[in-house]
mmCIF file of N, CA and C in Angstrom:
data_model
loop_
_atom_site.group_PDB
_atom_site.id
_atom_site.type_symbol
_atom_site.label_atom_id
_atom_site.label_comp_id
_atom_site.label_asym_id
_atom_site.label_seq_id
_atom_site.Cartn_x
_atom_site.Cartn_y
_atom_site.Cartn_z
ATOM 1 N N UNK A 19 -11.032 -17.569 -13.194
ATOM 2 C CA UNK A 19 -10.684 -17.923 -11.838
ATOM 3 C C UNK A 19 -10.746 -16.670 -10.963
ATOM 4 N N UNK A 20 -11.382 -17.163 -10.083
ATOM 5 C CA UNK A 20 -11.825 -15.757 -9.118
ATOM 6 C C UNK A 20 -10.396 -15.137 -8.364
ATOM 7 N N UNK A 21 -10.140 -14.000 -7.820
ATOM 8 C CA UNK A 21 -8.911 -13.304 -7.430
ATOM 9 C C UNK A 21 -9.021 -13.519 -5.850
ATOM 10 N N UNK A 22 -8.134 -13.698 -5.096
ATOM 11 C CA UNK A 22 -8.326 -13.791 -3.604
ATOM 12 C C UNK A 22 -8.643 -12.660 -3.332
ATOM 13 N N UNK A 23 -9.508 -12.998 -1.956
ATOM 14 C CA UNK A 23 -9.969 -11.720 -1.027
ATOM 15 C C UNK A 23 -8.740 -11.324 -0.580
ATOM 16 N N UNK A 24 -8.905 -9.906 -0.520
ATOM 17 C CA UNK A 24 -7.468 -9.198 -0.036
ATOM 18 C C UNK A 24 -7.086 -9.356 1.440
ATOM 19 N N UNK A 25 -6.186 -8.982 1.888
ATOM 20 C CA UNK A 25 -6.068 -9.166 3.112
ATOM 21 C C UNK A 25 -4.972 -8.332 3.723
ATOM 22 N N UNK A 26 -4.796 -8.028 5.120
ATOM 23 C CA UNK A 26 -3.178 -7.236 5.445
ATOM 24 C C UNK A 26 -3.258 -8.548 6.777
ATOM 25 N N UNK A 27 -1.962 -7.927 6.848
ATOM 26 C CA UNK A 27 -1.095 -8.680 8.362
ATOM 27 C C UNK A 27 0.216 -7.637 8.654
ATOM 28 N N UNK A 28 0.385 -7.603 9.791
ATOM 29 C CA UNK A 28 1.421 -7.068 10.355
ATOM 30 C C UNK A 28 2.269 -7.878 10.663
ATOM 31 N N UNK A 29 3.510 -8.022 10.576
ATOM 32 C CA UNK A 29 4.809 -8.965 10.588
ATOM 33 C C UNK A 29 6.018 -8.654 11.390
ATOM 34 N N UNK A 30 6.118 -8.159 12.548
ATOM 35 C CA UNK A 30 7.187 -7.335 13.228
ATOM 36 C C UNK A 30 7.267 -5.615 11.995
ATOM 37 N N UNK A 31 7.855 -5.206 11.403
ATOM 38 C CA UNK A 31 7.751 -3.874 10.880
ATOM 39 C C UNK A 31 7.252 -4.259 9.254
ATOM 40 N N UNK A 32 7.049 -5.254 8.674
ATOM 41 C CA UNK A 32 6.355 -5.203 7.662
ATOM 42 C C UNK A 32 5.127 -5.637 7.381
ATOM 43 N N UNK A 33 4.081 -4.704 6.709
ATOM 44 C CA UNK A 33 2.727 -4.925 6.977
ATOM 45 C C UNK A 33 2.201 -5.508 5.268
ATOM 46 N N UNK A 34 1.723 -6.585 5.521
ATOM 47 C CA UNK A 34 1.937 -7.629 4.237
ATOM 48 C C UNK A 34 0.818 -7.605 3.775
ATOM 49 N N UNK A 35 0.869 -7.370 2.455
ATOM 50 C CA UNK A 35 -1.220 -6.808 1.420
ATOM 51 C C UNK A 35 -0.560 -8.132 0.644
ATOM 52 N N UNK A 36 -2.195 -8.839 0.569
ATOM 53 C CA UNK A 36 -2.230 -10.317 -0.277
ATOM 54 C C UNK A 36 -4.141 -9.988 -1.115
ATOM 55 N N UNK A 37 -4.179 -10.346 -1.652
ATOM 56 C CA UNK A 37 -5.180 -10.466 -2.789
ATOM 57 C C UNK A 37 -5.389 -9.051 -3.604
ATOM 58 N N UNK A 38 -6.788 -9.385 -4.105
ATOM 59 C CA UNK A 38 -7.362 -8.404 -4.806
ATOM 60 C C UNK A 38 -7.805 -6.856 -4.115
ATOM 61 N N UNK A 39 -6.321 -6.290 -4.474
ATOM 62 C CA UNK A 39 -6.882 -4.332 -4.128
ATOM 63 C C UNK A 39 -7.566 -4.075 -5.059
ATOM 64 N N UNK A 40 -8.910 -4.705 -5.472
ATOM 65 C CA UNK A 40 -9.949 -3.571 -6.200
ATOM 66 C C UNK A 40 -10.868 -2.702 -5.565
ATOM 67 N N UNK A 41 -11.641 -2.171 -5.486
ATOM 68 C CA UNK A 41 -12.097 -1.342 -5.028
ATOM 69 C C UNK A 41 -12.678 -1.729 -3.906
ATOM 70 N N UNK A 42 -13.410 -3.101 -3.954
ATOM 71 C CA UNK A 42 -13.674 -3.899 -2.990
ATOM 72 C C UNK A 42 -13.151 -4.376 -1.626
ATOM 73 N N UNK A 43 -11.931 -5.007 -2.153
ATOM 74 C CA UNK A 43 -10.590 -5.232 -1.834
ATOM 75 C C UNK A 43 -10.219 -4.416 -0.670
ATOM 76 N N UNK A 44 -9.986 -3.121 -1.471
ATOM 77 C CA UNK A 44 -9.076 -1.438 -0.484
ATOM 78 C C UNK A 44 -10.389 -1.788 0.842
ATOM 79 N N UNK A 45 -11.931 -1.760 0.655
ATOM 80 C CA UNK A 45 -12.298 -1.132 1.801
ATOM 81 C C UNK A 45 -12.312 -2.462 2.789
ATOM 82 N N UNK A 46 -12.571 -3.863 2.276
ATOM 83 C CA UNK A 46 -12.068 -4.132 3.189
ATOM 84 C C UNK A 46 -10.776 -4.544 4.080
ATOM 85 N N UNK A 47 -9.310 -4.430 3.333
ATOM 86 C CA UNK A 47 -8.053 -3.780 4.134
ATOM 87 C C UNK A 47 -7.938 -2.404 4.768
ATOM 88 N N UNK A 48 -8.394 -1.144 4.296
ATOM 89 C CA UNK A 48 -8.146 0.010 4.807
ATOM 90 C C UNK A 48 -7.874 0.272 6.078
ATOM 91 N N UNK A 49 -9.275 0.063 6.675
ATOM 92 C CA UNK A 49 -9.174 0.131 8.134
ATOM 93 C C UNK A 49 -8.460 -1.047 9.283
ATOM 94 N N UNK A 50 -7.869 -1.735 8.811
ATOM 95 C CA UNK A 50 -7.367 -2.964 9.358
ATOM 96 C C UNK A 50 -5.535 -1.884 9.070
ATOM 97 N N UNK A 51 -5.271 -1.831 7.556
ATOM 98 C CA UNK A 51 -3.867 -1.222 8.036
ATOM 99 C C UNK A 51 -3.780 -0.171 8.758
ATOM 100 N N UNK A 52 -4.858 0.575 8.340
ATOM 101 C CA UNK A 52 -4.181 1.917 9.365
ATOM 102 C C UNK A 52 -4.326 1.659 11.172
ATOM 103 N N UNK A 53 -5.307 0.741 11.345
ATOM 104 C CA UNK A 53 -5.152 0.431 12.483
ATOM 105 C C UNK A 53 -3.831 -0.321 12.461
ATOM 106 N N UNK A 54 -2.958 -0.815 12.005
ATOM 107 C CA UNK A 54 -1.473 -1.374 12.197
ATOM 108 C C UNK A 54 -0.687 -0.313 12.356
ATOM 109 N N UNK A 55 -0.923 0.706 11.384
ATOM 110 C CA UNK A 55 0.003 1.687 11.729
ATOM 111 C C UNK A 55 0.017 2.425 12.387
ATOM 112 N N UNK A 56 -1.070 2.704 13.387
ATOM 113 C CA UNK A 56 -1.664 3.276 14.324
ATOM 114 C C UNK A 56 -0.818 2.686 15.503
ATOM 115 N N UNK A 57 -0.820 1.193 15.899
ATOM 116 C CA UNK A 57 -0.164 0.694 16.693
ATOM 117 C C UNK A 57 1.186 0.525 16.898
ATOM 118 N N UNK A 58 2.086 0.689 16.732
ATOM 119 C CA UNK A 58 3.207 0.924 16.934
ATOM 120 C C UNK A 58 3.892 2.248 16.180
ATOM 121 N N UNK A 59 5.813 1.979 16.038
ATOM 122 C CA UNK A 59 5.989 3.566 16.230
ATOM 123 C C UNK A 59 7.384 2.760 15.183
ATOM 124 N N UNK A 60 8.403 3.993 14.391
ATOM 125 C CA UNK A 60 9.453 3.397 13.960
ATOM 126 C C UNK A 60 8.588 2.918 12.259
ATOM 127 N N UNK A 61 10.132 2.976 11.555
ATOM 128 C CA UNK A 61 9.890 2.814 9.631
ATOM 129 C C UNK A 61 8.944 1.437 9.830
ATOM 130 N N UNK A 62 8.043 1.263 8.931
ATOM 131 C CA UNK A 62 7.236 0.439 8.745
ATOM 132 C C UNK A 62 7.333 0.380 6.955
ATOM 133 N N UNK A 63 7.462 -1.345 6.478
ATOM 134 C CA UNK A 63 7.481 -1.371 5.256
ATOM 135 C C UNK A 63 6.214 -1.915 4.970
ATOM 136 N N UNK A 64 5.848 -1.759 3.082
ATOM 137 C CA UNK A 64 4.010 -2.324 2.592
ATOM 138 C C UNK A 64 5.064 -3.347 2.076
ATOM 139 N N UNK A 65 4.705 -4.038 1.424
ATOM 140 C CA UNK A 65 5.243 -5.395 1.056
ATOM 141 C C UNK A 65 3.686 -5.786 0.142
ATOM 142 N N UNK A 66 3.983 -5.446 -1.466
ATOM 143 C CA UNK A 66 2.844 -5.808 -2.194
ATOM 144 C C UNK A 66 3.105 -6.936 -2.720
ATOM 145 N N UNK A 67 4.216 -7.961 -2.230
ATOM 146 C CA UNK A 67 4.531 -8.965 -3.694
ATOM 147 C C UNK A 67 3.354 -9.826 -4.000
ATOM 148 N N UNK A 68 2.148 -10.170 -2.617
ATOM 149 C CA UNK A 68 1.225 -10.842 -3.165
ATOM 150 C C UNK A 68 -0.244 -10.138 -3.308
ATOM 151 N N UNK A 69 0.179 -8.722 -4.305
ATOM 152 C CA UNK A 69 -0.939 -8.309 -4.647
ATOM 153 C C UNK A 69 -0.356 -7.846 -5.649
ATOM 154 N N UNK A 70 0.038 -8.496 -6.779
ATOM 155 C CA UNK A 70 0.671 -8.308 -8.032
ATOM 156 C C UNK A 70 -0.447 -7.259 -8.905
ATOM 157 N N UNK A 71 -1.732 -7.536 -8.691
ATOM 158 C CA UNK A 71 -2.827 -6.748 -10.048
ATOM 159 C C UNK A 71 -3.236 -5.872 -9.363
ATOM 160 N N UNK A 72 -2.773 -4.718 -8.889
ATOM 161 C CA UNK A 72 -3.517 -3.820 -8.008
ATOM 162 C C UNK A 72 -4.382 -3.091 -8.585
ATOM 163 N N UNK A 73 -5.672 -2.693 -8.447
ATOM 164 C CA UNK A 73 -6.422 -1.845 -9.213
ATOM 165 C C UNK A 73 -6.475 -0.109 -9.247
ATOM 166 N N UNK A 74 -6.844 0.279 -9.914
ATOM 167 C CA UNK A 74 -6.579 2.107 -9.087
ATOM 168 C C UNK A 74 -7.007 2.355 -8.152
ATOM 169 N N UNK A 75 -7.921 1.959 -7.559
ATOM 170 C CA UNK A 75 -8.457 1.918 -6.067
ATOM 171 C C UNK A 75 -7.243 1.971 -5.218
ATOM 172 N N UNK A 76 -6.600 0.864 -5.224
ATOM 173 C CA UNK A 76 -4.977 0.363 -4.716
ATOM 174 C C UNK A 76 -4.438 2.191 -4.378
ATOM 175 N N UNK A 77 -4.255 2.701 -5.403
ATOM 176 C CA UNK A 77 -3.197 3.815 -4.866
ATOM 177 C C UNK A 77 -4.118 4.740 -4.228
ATOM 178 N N UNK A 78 -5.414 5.118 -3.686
ATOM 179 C CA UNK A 78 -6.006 5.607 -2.889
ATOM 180 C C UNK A 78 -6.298 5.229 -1.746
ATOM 181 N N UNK A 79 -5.619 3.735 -1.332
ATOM 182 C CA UNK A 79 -5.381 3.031 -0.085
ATOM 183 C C UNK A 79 -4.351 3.402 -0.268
ATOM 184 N N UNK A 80 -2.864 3.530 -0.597
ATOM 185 C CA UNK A 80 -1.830 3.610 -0.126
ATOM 186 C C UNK A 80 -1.304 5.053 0.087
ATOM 187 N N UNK A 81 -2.142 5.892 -0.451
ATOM 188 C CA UNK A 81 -2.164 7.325 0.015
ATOM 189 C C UNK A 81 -3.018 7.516 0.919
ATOM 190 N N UNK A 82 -4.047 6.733 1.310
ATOM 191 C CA UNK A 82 -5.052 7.039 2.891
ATOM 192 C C UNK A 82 -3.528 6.794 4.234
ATOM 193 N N UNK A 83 -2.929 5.394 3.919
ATOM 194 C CA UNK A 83 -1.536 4.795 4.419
ATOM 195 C C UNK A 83 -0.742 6.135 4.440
ATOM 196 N N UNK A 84 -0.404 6.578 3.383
ATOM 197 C CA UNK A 84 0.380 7.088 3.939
ATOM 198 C C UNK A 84 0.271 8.746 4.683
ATOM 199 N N UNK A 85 -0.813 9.075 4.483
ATOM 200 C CA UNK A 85 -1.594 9.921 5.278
ATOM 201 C C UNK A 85 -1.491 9.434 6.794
ATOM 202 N N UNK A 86 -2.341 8.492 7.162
ATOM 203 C CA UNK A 86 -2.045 7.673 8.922
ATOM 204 C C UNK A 86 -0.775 7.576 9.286
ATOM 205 N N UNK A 87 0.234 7.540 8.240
ATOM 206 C CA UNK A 87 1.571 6.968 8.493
ATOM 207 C C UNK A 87 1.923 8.371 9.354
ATOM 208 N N UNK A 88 2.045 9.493 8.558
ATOM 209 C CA UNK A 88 2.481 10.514 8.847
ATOM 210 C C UNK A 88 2.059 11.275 10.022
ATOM 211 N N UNK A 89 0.736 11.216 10.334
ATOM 212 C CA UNK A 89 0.236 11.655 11.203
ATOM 213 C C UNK A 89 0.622 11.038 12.413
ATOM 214 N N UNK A 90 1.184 10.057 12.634
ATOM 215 C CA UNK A 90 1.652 9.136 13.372
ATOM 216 C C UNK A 90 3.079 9.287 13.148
ATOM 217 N N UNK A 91 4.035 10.132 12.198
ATOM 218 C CA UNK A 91 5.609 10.251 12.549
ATOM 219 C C UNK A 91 6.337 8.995 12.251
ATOM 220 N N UNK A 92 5.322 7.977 11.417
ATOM 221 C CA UNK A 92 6.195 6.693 10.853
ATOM 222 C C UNK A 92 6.223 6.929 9.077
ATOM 223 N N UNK A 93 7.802 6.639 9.081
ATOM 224 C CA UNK A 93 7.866 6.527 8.076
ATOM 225 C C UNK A 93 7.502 5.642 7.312
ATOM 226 N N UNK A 94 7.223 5.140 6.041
ATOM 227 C CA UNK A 94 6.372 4.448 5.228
ATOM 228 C C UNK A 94 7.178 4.169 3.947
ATOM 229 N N UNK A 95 7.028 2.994 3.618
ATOM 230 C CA UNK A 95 7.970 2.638 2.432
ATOM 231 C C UNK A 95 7.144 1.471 1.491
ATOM 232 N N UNK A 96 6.427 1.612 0.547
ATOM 233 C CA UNK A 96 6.519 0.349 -0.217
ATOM 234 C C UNK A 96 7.484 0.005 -1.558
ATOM 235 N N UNK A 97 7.455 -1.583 -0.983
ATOM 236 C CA UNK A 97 8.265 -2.552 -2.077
ATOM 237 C C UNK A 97 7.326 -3.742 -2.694
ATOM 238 N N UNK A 98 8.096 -3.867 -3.861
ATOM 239 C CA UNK A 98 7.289 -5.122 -4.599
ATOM 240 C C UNK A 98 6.157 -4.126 -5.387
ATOM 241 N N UNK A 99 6.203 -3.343 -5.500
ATOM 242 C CA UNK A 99 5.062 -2.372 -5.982
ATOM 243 C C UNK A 99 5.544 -3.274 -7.904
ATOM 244 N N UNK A 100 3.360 -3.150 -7.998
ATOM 245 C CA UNK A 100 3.706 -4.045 -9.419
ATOM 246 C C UNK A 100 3.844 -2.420 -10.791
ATOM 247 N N UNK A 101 4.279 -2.631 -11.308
ATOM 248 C CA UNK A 101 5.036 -1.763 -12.622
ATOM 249 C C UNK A 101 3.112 -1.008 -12.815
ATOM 250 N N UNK A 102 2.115 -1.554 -12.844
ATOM 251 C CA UNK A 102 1.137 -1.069 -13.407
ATOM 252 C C UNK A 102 0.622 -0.147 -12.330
ATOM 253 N N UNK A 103 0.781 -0.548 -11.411
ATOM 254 C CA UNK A 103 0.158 0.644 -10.275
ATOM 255 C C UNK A 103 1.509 1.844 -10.525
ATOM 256 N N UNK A 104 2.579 1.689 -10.541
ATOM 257 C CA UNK A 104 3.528 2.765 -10.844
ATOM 258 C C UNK A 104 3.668 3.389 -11.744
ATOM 259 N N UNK A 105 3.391 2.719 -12.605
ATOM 260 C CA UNK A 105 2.893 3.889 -14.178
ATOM 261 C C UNK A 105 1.758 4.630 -13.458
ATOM 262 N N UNK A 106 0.507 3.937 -12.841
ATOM 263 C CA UNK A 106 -0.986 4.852 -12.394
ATOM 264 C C UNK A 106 -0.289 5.583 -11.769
ATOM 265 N N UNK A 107 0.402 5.536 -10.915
ATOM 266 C CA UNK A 107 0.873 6.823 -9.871
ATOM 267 C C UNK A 107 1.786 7.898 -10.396
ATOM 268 N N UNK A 108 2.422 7.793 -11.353
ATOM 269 C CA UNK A 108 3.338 8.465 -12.349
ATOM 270 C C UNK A 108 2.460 9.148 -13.059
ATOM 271 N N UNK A 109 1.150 8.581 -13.532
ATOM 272 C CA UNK A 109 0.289 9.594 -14.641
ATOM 273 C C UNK A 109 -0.518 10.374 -13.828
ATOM 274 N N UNK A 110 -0.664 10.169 -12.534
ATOM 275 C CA UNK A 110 -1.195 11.040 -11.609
ATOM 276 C C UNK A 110 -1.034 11.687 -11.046
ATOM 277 N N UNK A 111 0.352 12.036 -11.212
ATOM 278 C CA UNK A 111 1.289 12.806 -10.270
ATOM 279 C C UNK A 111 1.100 12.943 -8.830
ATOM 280 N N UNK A 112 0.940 11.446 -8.383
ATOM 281 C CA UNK A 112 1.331 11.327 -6.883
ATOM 282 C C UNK A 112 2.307 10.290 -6.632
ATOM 283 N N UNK A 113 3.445 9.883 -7.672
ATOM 284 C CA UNK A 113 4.345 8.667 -7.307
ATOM 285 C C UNK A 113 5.376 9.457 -6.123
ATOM 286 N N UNK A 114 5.402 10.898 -6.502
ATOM 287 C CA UNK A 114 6.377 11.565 -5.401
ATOM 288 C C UNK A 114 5.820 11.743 -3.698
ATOM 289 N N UNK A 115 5.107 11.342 -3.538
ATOM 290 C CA UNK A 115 3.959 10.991 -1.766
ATOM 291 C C UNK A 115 4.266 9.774 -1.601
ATOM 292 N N UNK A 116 4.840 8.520 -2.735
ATOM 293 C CA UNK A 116 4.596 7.313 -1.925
ATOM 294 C C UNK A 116 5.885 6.835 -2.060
ATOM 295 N N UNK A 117 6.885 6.745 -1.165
ATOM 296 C CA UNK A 117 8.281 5.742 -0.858
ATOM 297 C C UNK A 117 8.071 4.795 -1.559
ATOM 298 N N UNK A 118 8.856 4.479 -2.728
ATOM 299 C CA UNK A 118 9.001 3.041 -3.497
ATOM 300 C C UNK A 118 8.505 3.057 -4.636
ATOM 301 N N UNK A 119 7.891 4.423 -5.121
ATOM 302 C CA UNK A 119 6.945 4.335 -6.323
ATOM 303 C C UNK A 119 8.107 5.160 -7.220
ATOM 304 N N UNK A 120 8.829 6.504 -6.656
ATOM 305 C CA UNK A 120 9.586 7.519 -7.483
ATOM 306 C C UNK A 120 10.772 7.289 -7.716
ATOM 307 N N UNK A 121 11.404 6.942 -8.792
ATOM 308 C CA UNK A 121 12.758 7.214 -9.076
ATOM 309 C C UNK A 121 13.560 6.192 -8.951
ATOM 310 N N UNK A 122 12.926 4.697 -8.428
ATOM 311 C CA UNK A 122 14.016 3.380 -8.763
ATOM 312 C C UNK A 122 13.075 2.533 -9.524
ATOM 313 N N UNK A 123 12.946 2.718 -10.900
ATOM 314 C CA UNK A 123 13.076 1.951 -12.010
ATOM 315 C C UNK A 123 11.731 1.895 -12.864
ATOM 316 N N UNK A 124 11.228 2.860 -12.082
ATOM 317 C CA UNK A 124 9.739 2.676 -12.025
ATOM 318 C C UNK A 124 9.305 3.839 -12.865
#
């Protein structure tokens, strides 16, 4: 069964990732979130719960994120992050760059 096309949306401060972050996936969300985060100002949350299988691609979108985030003075937080992208970011030693990945449970 094929994986949904990925997708973002902005939601008042939470910016919501749904399908497949494979490599595919990341490029076509990339430029759609950072243009969200581009647009307004104030903590902004990722909200992965409906992108449960993220691929490694996934954490090189959420470090492009949180690159725009910063440059822009918004803080950045993801939740719902699935256990397998947090092990990838733990063996890569970048879980400490991304809010939600370091140090609660993960």
């Amino acid at each position: 069964m094929p994986e949904a096309q990925a997708g973002v949306c902005l939601d008042g401060g939470v910016l919501k990732v749904w399908g497949a972050l494979d490599a595919q996936g990341v490029l076509m969300v990339r430029g759609q979130g950072e243009s969200f985060i581009r647009s307004g100002s104030g903590p902004l949350t990722v909200d992965l719960a409906d992108s449960p299988d993220a691929h490694s691609a996934a954490l090189s979108l959420f470090l492009c994120w949180q690159r725009c985030a910063q440059s822009q003075h918004r803080p950045l937080h993801f939740i719902n992050v699935a256990e397998s992208i947090c092990s990838l970011a733990s063996l890569s030693g970048v879980h400490h760059f991304l809010s939600g990945f370091a140090g609660e449970g993960h």
